[in-house]
XYZ file of C-alpha atoms in Angstrom:
642
model
C 57.478 -5.693 -0.039
C 57.611 -3.795 2.873
C 54.782 -3.607 5.291
C 53.645 0.205 4.538
C 53.908 -0.301 0.584
C 50.663 -2.022 -0.566
C 51.085 -3.869 -3.689
C 47.677 -2.768 -4.969
C 47.972 -4.978 -8.420
C 47.920 -7.867 -5.876
C 44.342 -7.068 -4.811
C 41.931 -8.849 -6.368
C 37.990 -8.016 -6.378
C 35.679 -10.885 -5.941
C 33.420 -11.440 -8.981
C 29.992 -12.449 -8.703
C 29.660 -15.517 -6.569
C 33.084 -15.398 -4.978
C 33.293 -15.765 -1.035
C 33.491 -11.964 -0.071
C 34.058 -12.905 3.901
C 37.286 -13.417 5.402
C 37.287 -15.822 8.016
C 41.067 -14.692 9.282
C 39.860 -11.053 9.744
C 37.098 -11.959 11.642
C 39.091 -14.204 13.709
C 41.671 -11.749 14.155
C 39.248 -8.797 15.075
C 37.924 -10.977 18.006
C 41.061 -12.277 19.360
C 42.158 -8.339 19.738
C 39.347 -8.171 22.294
C 40.152 -7.632 26.039
C 38.124 -7.475 28.998
C 37.852 -3.930 30.791
C 40.150 -2.613 27.412
C 37.881 -0.496 25.094
C 40.242 0.436 22.773
C 40.111 -3.210 21.914
C 36.648 -3.384 20.725
C 36.028 0.398 19.194
C 36.885 2.487 22.414
C 38.198 5.868 22.057
C 39.533 7.219 25.299
C 39.515 10.721 25.606
C 42.278 10.648 28.111
C 45.790 9.025 26.831
C 47.025 8.370 30.437
C 44.111 5.717 30.863
C 45.644 3.981 27.720
C 46.501 1.014 30.011
C 43.537 0.940 32.595
C 41.201 -1.992 32.929
C 37.857 -0.594 33.095
C 35.476 -2.629 35.447
C 33.020 -4.848 33.603
C 30.226 -4.643 36.149
C 28.930 -1.828 38.499
C 26.097 -1.799 41.549
C 23.146 -1.232 38.782
C 21.276 1.981 38.434
C 18.446 2.712 40.795
C 15.093 1.949 38.578
C 14.024 5.644 38.590
C 17.759 7.591 37.564
C 16.922 7.233 33.761
C 13.085 7.270 33.737
C 13.428 11.135 33.155
C 16.275 10.869 30.220
C 15.080 13.717 27.529
C 15.279 11.696 23.815
C 16.305 13.838 20.587
C 15.796 11.641 17.369
C 16.011 13.273 14.101
C 15.919 11.617 10.987
C 18.087 13.978 8.256
C 16.983 12.107 4.527
C 15.063 14.351 2.151
C 11.897 12.229 1.019
C 12.770 11.709 -2.589
C 15.681 9.237 -1.269
C 13.638 7.897 1.771
C 12.095 4.846 -0.666
C 13.625 1.738 1.042
C 15.505 1.251 -2.504
C 17.114 4.464 -1.891
C 18.351 5.677 1.714
C 15.260 3.983 3.237
C 17.430 2.025 5.301
C 17.702 5.253 7.787
C 13.929 5.332 7.981
C 14.146 1.671 9.069
C 16.865 2.553 11.859
C 14.266 5.559 12.665
C 11.496 3.608 13.418
C 13.428 0.725 14.938
C 14.559 2.706 18.140
C 11.165 4.597 18.156
C 9.656 1.368 18.412
C 11.638 0.081 21.499
C 12.138 3.982 23.055
C 8.605 5.678 22.771
C 7.224 6.053 25.958
C 10.210 4.903 27.646
C 10.664 7.736 29.029
C 8.462 11.214 29.736
C 10.096 13.594 27.652
C 10.778 12.557 23.746
C 11.093 14.559 20.134
C 11.246 12.888 16.787
C 12.272 15.100 13.730
C 12.235 14.455 10.150
C 10.969 16.024 7.198
C 9.389 13.536 5.211
C 5.848 12.697 3.982
C 5.486 9.283 5.896
C 1.536 9.165 4.836
C 2.949 9.084 1.163
C 5.803 6.975 1.488
C 3.547 4.055 3.803
C 0.940 4.555 0.870
C 3.798 4.038 -1.731
C 5.658 1.094 -0.313
C 3.508 -0.164 2.968
C 6.428 -1.944 4.864
C 9.856 -0.615 5.741
C 11.560 -3.872 7.546
C 14.410 -4.385 9.839
C 16.420 -7.095 9.479
C 18.958 -9.420 7.381
C 17.005 -10.297 4.482
C 17.981 -13.855 4.397
C 16.485 -13.848 7.722
C 13.288 -13.321 9.487
C 12.648 -9.428 9.415
C 10.825 -7.423 11.435
C 7.866 -4.897 10.575
C 9.090 -1.495 11.802
C 6.816 0.981 9.627
C 3.355 0.568 7.861
C 0.067 1.820 8.276
C -0.620 0.737 11.719
C 2.140 1.658 13.493
C 2.501 5.058 11.858
C -0.750 5.797 13.157
C 0.495 5.173 16.475
C 3.597 7.388 15.966
C 1.285 10.352 14.494
C -0.987 10.540 17.021
C 0.858 8.856 20.422
C 2.022 10.621 23.163
C 5.696 10.959 21.695
C 4.510 11.580 17.908
C 7.155 11.771 15.258
C 7.034 15.735 14.208
C 7.158 16.838 10.153
C 9.686 19.603 9.828
C 10.138 21.497 6.688
C 13.640 20.482 4.894
C 15.059 23.984 5.419
C 13.889 23.923 8.867
C 15.299 20.788 9.960
C 18.695 21.778 11.435
C 17.852 24.958 12.880
C 14.899 22.774 14.742
C 17.335 20.094 15.709
C 19.976 22.433 16.909
C 17.180 24.180 19.170
C 15.805 21.368 20.821
C 19.337 19.882 21.628
C 20.157 23.185 23.176
C 17.157 23.559 25.413
C 17.129 19.543 26.552
C 20.650 19.833 27.112
C 20.249 22.896 29.790
C 16.986 21.742 31.203
C 18.582 18.012 31.832
C 21.159 19.883 33.646
C 19.126 21.980 35.666
C 16.881 19.005 36.929
C 19.924 16.227 37.011
C 18.929 14.376 33.783
C 20.828 12.282 30.960
C 20.186 13.327 27.656
C 19.945 10.678 24.807
C 20.854 11.903 20.895
C 19.924 9.743 17.979
C 20.835 11.013 14.640
C 20.496 9.083 11.326
C 21.150 10.054 8.246
C 24.126 10.659 5.944
C 27.615 12.111 7.110
C 30.055 14.871 6.138
C 33.563 13.457 5.632
C 35.232 16.569 6.117
C 33.648 17.585 9.117
C 31.828 14.702 10.502
C 29.137 16.205 10.578
C 25.422 14.713 9.644
C 23.569 15.861 6.789
C 19.998 17.484 8.073
C 17.478 18.492 5.792
C 18.421 20.008 2.202
C 21.707 20.994 2.100
C 22.200 21.664 5.938
C 25.057 19.507 8.210
C 25.402 19.807 11.505
C 28.533 19.523 13.039
C 30.543 18.813 16.183
C 31.535 22.117 16.304
C 28.334 23.542 16.270
C 27.333 21.283 19.083
C 30.142 22.400 20.930
C 28.678 25.767 20.901
C 25.624 25.392 21.651
C 26.337 23.297 24.831
C 28.947 25.310 26.190
C 29.034 25.710 29.527
C 26.345 22.776 29.942
C 27.143 20.220 32.407
C 25.011 16.854 32.150
C 25.602 13.563 30.946
C 25.353 13.032 26.872
C 24.979 10.559 24.701
C 24.911 10.399 21.130
C 23.671 7.483 18.662
C 24.531 7.865 14.957
C 24.043 5.352 11.858
C 26.114 7.865 9.664
C 28.830 7.721 7.623
C 32.019 9.254 9.120
C 30.217 8.972 12.619
C 33.305 7.602 14.695
C 34.778 11.731 14.432
C 31.968 12.513 16.761
C 34.030 9.738 18.883
C 37.506 11.482 18.145
C 36.178 15.056 18.319
C 38.380 16.769 21.086
C 35.686 19.905 20.792
C 33.074 17.762 22.646
C 33.286 15.724 25.319
C 30.226 13.087 25.415
C 29.297 9.196 25.253
C 28.941 8.069 21.799
C 27.985 4.968 20.053
C 28.504 5.044 16.247
C 28.232 3.035 13.364
C 31.348 4.057 11.651
C 34.711 5.341 12.315
C 35.695 8.344 11.414
C 37.181 7.584 7.937
C 34.295 4.298 7.148
C 31.084 4.350 5.555
C 28.537 2.980 7.448
C 26.491 0.171 5.981
C 23.279 -1.611 5.545
C 21.670 -4.753 5.234
C 22.148 -5.676 1.806
C 19.509 -4.611 -0.702
C 17.159 -7.659 -1.006
C 16.037 -9.492 -4.174
C 12.581 -9.511 -4.176
C 11.801 -5.472 -4.492
C 15.415 -4.201 -4.270
C 14.604 -3.399 -0.724
C 16.995 -2.077 2.224
C 16.271 -3.043 5.483
C 18.197 -0.840 7.949
C 21.893 -1.326 9.314
C 23.765 -4.026 10.919
C 24.986 -1.771 13.792
C 21.480 -0.968 14.815
C 20.282 -4.455 14.717
C 23.531 -5.578 17.112
C 22.294 -2.462 19.594
C 18.646 -3.706 19.184
C 19.624 -6.845 19.663
C 21.977 -6.019 22.940
C 18.756 -3.969 24.237
C 16.491 -6.727 23.649
C 18.402 -9.795 24.685
C 16.400 -12.419 26.988
C 17.545 -11.370 30.318
C 17.232 -15.139 31.522
C 19.751 -16.163 28.792
C 21.826 -12.735 27.462
C 22.994 -12.143 31.468
C 26.511 -12.337 31.492
C 28.876 -14.071 33.792
C 31.057 -12.501 36.586
C 34.109 -14.043 36.646
C 34.784 -15.632 40.559
C 38.137 -14.894 42.467
C 38.002 -17.697 44.304
C 39.210 -21.433 43.491
C 35.255 -22.521 42.947
C 34.152 -24.306 40.046
C 32.424 -22.054 37.566
C 31.299 -18.483 37.543
C 28.680 -16.963 39.549
C 25.661 -15.148 37.883
C 25.337 -11.457 38.001
C 23.362 -10.492 41.060
C 20.249 -8.243 40.905
C 22.695 -5.467 42.577
C 25.140 -5.805 39.572
C 25.085 -4.117 36.150
C 27.269 -4.295 33.231
C 29.604 -1.016 32.905
C 29.603 0.928 29.770
C 32.899 -0.423 28.954
C 31.633 -4.037 28.846
C 27.946 -3.265 27.196
C 30.112 -2.025 24.436
C 32.590 -4.754 24.436
C 29.392 -6.896 24.236
C 27.666 -4.811 21.519
C 30.808 -5.246 19.249
C 31.371 -8.746 20.166
C 27.403 -9.594 19.112
C 27.903 -7.701 15.808
C 31.025 -10.069 14.800
C 29.651 -13.256 16.538
C 25.899 -13.331 16.138
C 24.874 -10.513 13.258
C 27.889 -9.722 11.028
C 30.818 -12.232 9.563
C 32.183 -9.445 7.814
C 31.274 -7.037 10.948
C 35.590 -5.889 10.943
C 34.450 -3.908 8.267
C 32.526 -1.247 10.044
C 34.926 -0.104 12.473
C 32.497 1.066 14.902
C 33.447 3.103 17.714
C 32.007 4.286 21.396
C 33.324 6.756 23.605
C 32.680 7.423 27.631
C 31.719 10.867 28.578
C 35.023 12.149 30.728
C 36.281 8.515 30.466
C 34.095 6.702 32.613
C 33.993 3.748 31.197
C 33.255 1.892 34.780
C 29.901 3.960 35.402
C 27.057 1.533 34.689
C 25.871 1.863 31.521
C 22.347 2.995 32.271
C 23.212 5.608 34.258
C 26.236 6.454 31.191
C 23.637 6.273 28.298
C 20.600 7.141 29.790
C 18.813 4.134 28.581
C 16.236 3.514 31.375
C 15.397 -0.236 32.553
C 12.348 -1.439 30.325
C 10.640 -4.206 28.661
C 12.481 -3.368 25.090
C 12.143 -7.497 24.465
C 8.237 -7.460 24.725
C 7.891 -4.383 22.595
C 10.022 -5.724 19.745
C 8.619 -9.254 19.964
C 5.423 -7.336 19.034
C 6.538 -6.368 16.063
C 5.311 -8.201 12.901
C 7.407 -10.683 11.774
C 8.303 -10.561 8.010
C 9.605 -13.826 6.154
C 12.952 -13.621 5.016
C 13.549 -13.062 1.327
C 12.668 -16.186 -0.828
C 14.263 -15.306 -3.636
C 17.806 -15.263 -1.701
C 19.627 -18.422 -0.284
C 21.244 -18.293 2.762
C 24.133 -20.233 1.039
C 25.200 -16.798 -0.486
C 28.344 -15.768 0.069
C 26.827 -12.549 0.454
C 24.804 -13.950 3.332
C 26.571 -11.989 6.638
C 24.966 -14.019 9.085
C 27.935 -15.860 10.750
C 25.586 -18.993 11.537
C 25.485 -19.751 8.119
C 25.922 -23.694 7.835
C 28.153 -25.721 5.744
C 25.645 -27.330 4.350
C 23.436 -24.043 3.217
C 26.789 -23.040 1.620
C 27.270 -26.225 -0.366
C 23.713 -26.363 -1.630
C 23.871 -22.852 -2.772
C 26.964 -23.715 -4.800
C 25.551 -26.668 -5.954
C 22.464 -24.849 -7.031
C 24.466 -21.899 -8.540
C 26.568 -24.382 -10.881
C 23.665 -26.048 -12.101
C 21.610 -23.097 -13.137
C 25.076 -22.178 -15.248
C 25.109 -25.794 -17.059
C 21.604 -25.607 -17.531
C 22.333 -21.768 -19.493
C 19.582 -20.598 -17.644
C 21.543 -17.735 -16.254
C 22.847 -14.941 -18.126
C 26.696 -14.588 -16.674
C 27.224 -10.879 -16.986
C 30.482 -8.860 -15.635
C 28.508 -6.807 -13.660
C 28.597 -7.894 -9.855
C 25.498 -9.567 -8.590
C 24.439 -11.044 -11.615
C 23.606 -14.330 -9.866
C 19.954 -15.345 -9.195
C 20.887 -15.934 -5.920
C 22.084 -12.208 -5.212
C 20.226 -9.794 -3.667
C 21.101 -6.799 -6.357
C 21.208 -8.692 -9.399
C 19.332 -9.936 -11.824
C 19.581 -10.909 -15.689
C 19.124 -7.807 -18.382
C 15.314 -7.921 -19.644
C 13.883 -6.628 -22.848
C 12.823 -3.505 -22.446
C 9.378 -1.642 -24.220
C 9.479 1.099 -25.863
C 8.195 4.401 -24.576
C 6.333 6.511 -26.372
C 5.399 9.108 -23.819
C 9.008 10.487 -23.993
C 9.234 9.982 -27.692
C 11.639 7.488 -27.230
C 14.223 9.731 -24.815
C 13.641 7.051 -22.145
C 15.155 4.308 -24.135
C 17.992 6.973 -25.009
C 18.821 7.493 -21.253
C 18.374 3.728 -20.156
C 20.937 2.542 -23.790
C 22.979 5.211 -22.095
C 23.223 4.237 -18.451
C 23.196 0.749 -19.144
C 26.591 1.558 -21.220
C 28.447 2.899 -18.678
C 26.881 1.032 -15.228
C 28.986 -2.414 -16.367
C 32.445 -0.606 -16.490
C 31.542 1.318 -13.222
C 30.449 -1.426 -11.082
C 33.018 -3.598 -11.916
C 35.235 -0.618 -10.747
C 36.281 -0.972 -7.238
C 33.765 1.639 -6.876
C 32.737 1.908 -3.027
C 30.566 -0.896 -0.615
C 27.248 -2.178 -1.955
C 25.626 -1.467 1.230
C 27.084 2.058 2.184
C 25.061 5.360 2.819
C 27.083 6.700 -0.148
C 27.332 4.008 -2.630
C 24.484 1.582 -1.887
C 21.296 3.419 -3.404
C 22.899 4.222 -6.536
C 24.224 0.511 -7.115
C 21.087 -0.534 -6.439
C 19.443 1.649 -8.849
C 21.746 0.822 -11.407
C 21.393 -2.786 -11.356
C 17.871 -2.211 -11.195
C 18.076 0.009 -14.451
C 20.282 -2.937 -15.971
C 17.476 -5.732 -15.362
C 15.013 -3.721 -16.291
C 13.021 -2.924 -13.193
C 13.450 0.814 -12.946
C 12.352 2.642 -15.957
C 10.801 6.145 -13.758
C 12.732 8.747 -15.953
C 13.719 10.987 -13.188
C 15.772 8.214 -11.476
C 17.209 7.088 -14.494
C 18.371 10.554 -15.041
C 19.611 10.863 -11.820
C 21.674 7.604 -12.347
C 23.210 9.190 -15.469
C 24.439 12.491 -13.637
C 25.306 10.166 -10.773
C 27.611 7.686 -12.389
C 29.084 10.056 -15.050
C 29.954 12.650 -12.267
C 31.897 9.536 -10.627
C 33.316 8.211 -14.094
C 34.574 11.987 -14.406
C 35.846 12.008 -10.932
C 38.353 9.053 -11.080
C 39.613 10.079 -14.985
C 40.763 13.491 -13.707
C 42.943 11.894 -10.577
C 44.722 10.063 -13.668
C 45.020 13.099 -15.118
C 46.175 14.802 -12.136
C 48.743 12.356 -11.921
C 50.075 12.620 -15.215
C 50.842 16.402 -14.643
C 52.186 15.986 -11.407
C 54.627 13.384 -13.276
C 53.683 11.152 -9.935
C 53.701 7.185 -10.795
C 50.470 5.661 -10.677
C 50.478 3.179 -7.703
C 51.582 -0.113 -9.443
C 50.410 1.081 -12.861
C 47.193 0.772 -12.189
C 44.479 3.603 -13.586
C 42.115 4.943 -10.890
C 39.156 3.065 -11.262
C 41.199 0.247 -10.965
C 42.466 0.783 -7.705
C 40.771 -1.085 -4.640
C 40.488 1.778 -2.169
C 39.263 0.436 0.699
C 42.671 -0.753 1.263
C 44.146 2.587 1.068
C 42.938 3.884 4.815
C 44.764 0.406 6.528
C 48.206 0.495 4.616
C 48.826 4.237 4.738
C 49.900 5.404 8.556
C 46.824 7.207 10.014
C 48.612 10.396 10.763
C 49.809 11.179 6.772
C 46.706 9.653 5.864
C 45.001 12.708 7.482
C 47.492 15.066 6.411
C 47.552 14.595 2.929
C 43.669 13.928 2.793
C 43.483 17.509 4.356
C 45.586 18.836 1.847
C 43.408 17.698 -0.860
C 40.060 18.906 0.652
C 41.612 21.856 0.902
C 41.572 22.437 -2.983
C 38.657 20.106 -3.453
C 36.648 23.315 -4.965
C 39.545 23.003 -8.030
C 40.385 19.297 -7.729
C 37.174 17.195 -7.074
C 34.299 19.777 -6.782
C 31.457 18.731 -4.715
C 28.879 17.150 -6.513
C 25.290 18.627 -7.064
C 22.184 17.735 -5.626
C 21.421 16.018 -9.035
C 24.744 14.180 -8.751
C 23.943 12.485 -6.032
C 26.342 11.456 -2.809
C 30.046 12.307 -2.555
C 32.596 10.100 -4.195
C 35.974 10.349 -2.458
C 38.037 7.572 -5.041
C 40.203 10.337 -6.918
C 41.312 11.495 -3.053
C 42.098 7.872 -2.241
C 43.644 7.588 -5.411
C 45.899 10.648 -5.283
C 46.796 9.175 -1.672
C 48.084 5.720 -2.266
C 50.035 7.580 -4.965
C 51.704 9.733 -2.971
C 52.421 6.937 -0.361
C 53.866 4.531 -2.722
C 56.043 6.913 -4.399
C 57.710 7.779 -1.066
C 56.523 11.913 -1.733
C 57.138 13.950 1.613
C 54.467 16.148 2.860
C 56.594 18.938 2.132
C 56.544 17.935 -1.631
C 52.980 16.493 -1.518
C 51.824 19.958 -0.536
C 54.269 21.942 -3.843
C 52.948 18.999 -6.014
C 48.943 20.199 -5.269
C 50.165 23.731 -5.164
C 51.244 23.397 -8.560
C 48.735 21.209 -9.727
C 45.956 23.672 -8.781
C 47.639 26.861 -10.237
C 47.486 24.633 -13.640
C 44.169 24.006 -13.306
C 42.912 27.754 -12.439
C 45.133 28.913 -15.411
C 43.327 26.192 -17.685
C 40.170 27.607 -16.394
C 40.775 31.233 -17.116
C 41.911 30.622 -20.758
C 38.762 28.281 -21.380
C 36.572 31.342 -19.703
C 38.855 34.229 -22.223
C 37.888 31.710 -25.121
C 34.338 31.853 -24.614
C 34.435 35.680 -23.452
C 35.599 36.577 -26.749
C 33.753 33.815 -28.947
C 31.239 36.671 -31.376
C 27.829 34.363 -30.487
C 28.587 34.545 -26.950
C 29.158 38.516 -27.276
C 25.986 38.894 -29.201
C 23.927 37.287 -26.840
C 25.067 39.151 -23.634
C 24.549 42.473 -24.946
C 21.126 41.426 -25.950
C 20.832 39.859 -22.913
C 21.866 43.660 -20.907
C 19.803 45.483 -23.515
C 16.536 43.525 -22.235
C 17.282 44.067 -18.726
C 17.904 47.861 -19.085
C 14.101 47.655 -20.635
C 12.915 45.750 -18.157
C 14.565 47.991 -15.529
C 12.886 50.918 -16.745
C 9.186 49.357 -16.633
C 6.976 50.540 -13.802
C 6.155 47.742 -11.347
C 2.446 47.297 -13.138
C 4.534 46.909 -17.119
C 6.866 44.311 -15.577
C 3.714 42.193 -13.675
C 1.816 42.653 -16.857
C 5.159 41.200 -19.471
C 5.828 38.239 -17.068
C 2.098 37.181 -16.820
C 1.699 37.413 -20.396
């Protein structure tokens, strides 16, 4: 088998209880790290001429006052109906984790959101941050909210329809003011990413894109750093349109990941990326201080002196290294990225990012501790903690096998059915709802029939921004924990949309007469592997060809259908690549497919238009509209009121 052609049929998805961790992949990621070489730890160079440069690890430290006036602009883009901890609330946890350590650290800060925080805290009491298998921090509760709403750097609620324009204006004004005052700008963005543009969704149906950032900062020359936890955020690092420093939770083609949903109430607790960044900012200077390599032959290394500080290159490396070694043994999945404005990697990290000297550790330590989830065993393979011991793993396996032998566990084909799995539980007996005349039961029954098929396909990351909330909701419906009709209806629309997308991809290959990759249907393909096998330039070219036709091929979901689902796109890319089809022929086949689908659609429209019943109703509607149009304003108002 050639290295460039993936045998998808040889890829097996771990079933419930199996270990998803890859020690070899972790060791490989760590072995690639080279000191002073940003590209080995997620760095994106702006000039290819710097590819062989070894950047300084340490620099003369930034004077204490140089970053004290950094202007911080933060925005939370998610909508209120998805801001609960069982859904997209982990973005809210990230937002308040950074607010907790940064508020008050500089003079000028604005923190925007478009949700009712009072109502959310009243309903959910706490928002947590950290690995649910370990002790976590409370980053939002009634006490913290009171300080956040009434303090000097209060969080500001904006209407969802105005969030993007408000944030946009703030970025534009603060960057101009920072240039005039020779200050830094630090931008923090939390929300869902857009795969096509690398933008971030802010509020209701509005996306803030790199191109827009370029337009509003044109002619501005100041130090700007962007940190974002969105999916596909690496697009900001790679974009040739903008020149700024970046720290992103995912690569340009990757999903950002949260800590897994807890087993007790299905709560997600922020992202691993934020944990790694805050872990770096709050490390104890007495134990976290790095060592400088000595050039002489003296035994040992010298500690960094008070006049020295990590360069931005070393700061980025240490964040990446800490993610893999201290927080997430599957950290290689994230593909986190960094870039340095003007490729100034050797600049002091504080001067480069604008993050001031401050006692961040004291602030973080003051937050209330929250115990590990008691329903989760630390030896569970789903636990990403690199410090899990062999004894804990062995104990988990022993307890799991004992429960299975006793017959207390209902072994389900749905991944996550183990009582030690944060998302799993045994489907229980449901009570009949008389409120909806049995309709709720019918909805739950329909979702319960579709969910196992979807969840057992290679459907996406359980912890990702695009997939995690839906997967958690489906499991809660299957277990009987979720019975709110609106959420069940949205889950049904979302899973139906996704199943339809996969079925459409299968049909498209038949129409184009392209062989399915290793004979697999779309639902059987492990799409996570595609980007790692198909050469990047080829992958990006085919993806763009599909995106250019996606209004016909894979229409974007409506608001009720949930987050985008790109598995159909990935399936076509894998099929074209495995079949060895040239880009020119790919273009021809997609054009022919689009033409065929448009012809089918036009034929269906003609059939509907000729239907006598439709024609009769349309004529009645036109007559009614004509009569309404001829009424006086008072007559129309009277009719509408009645």
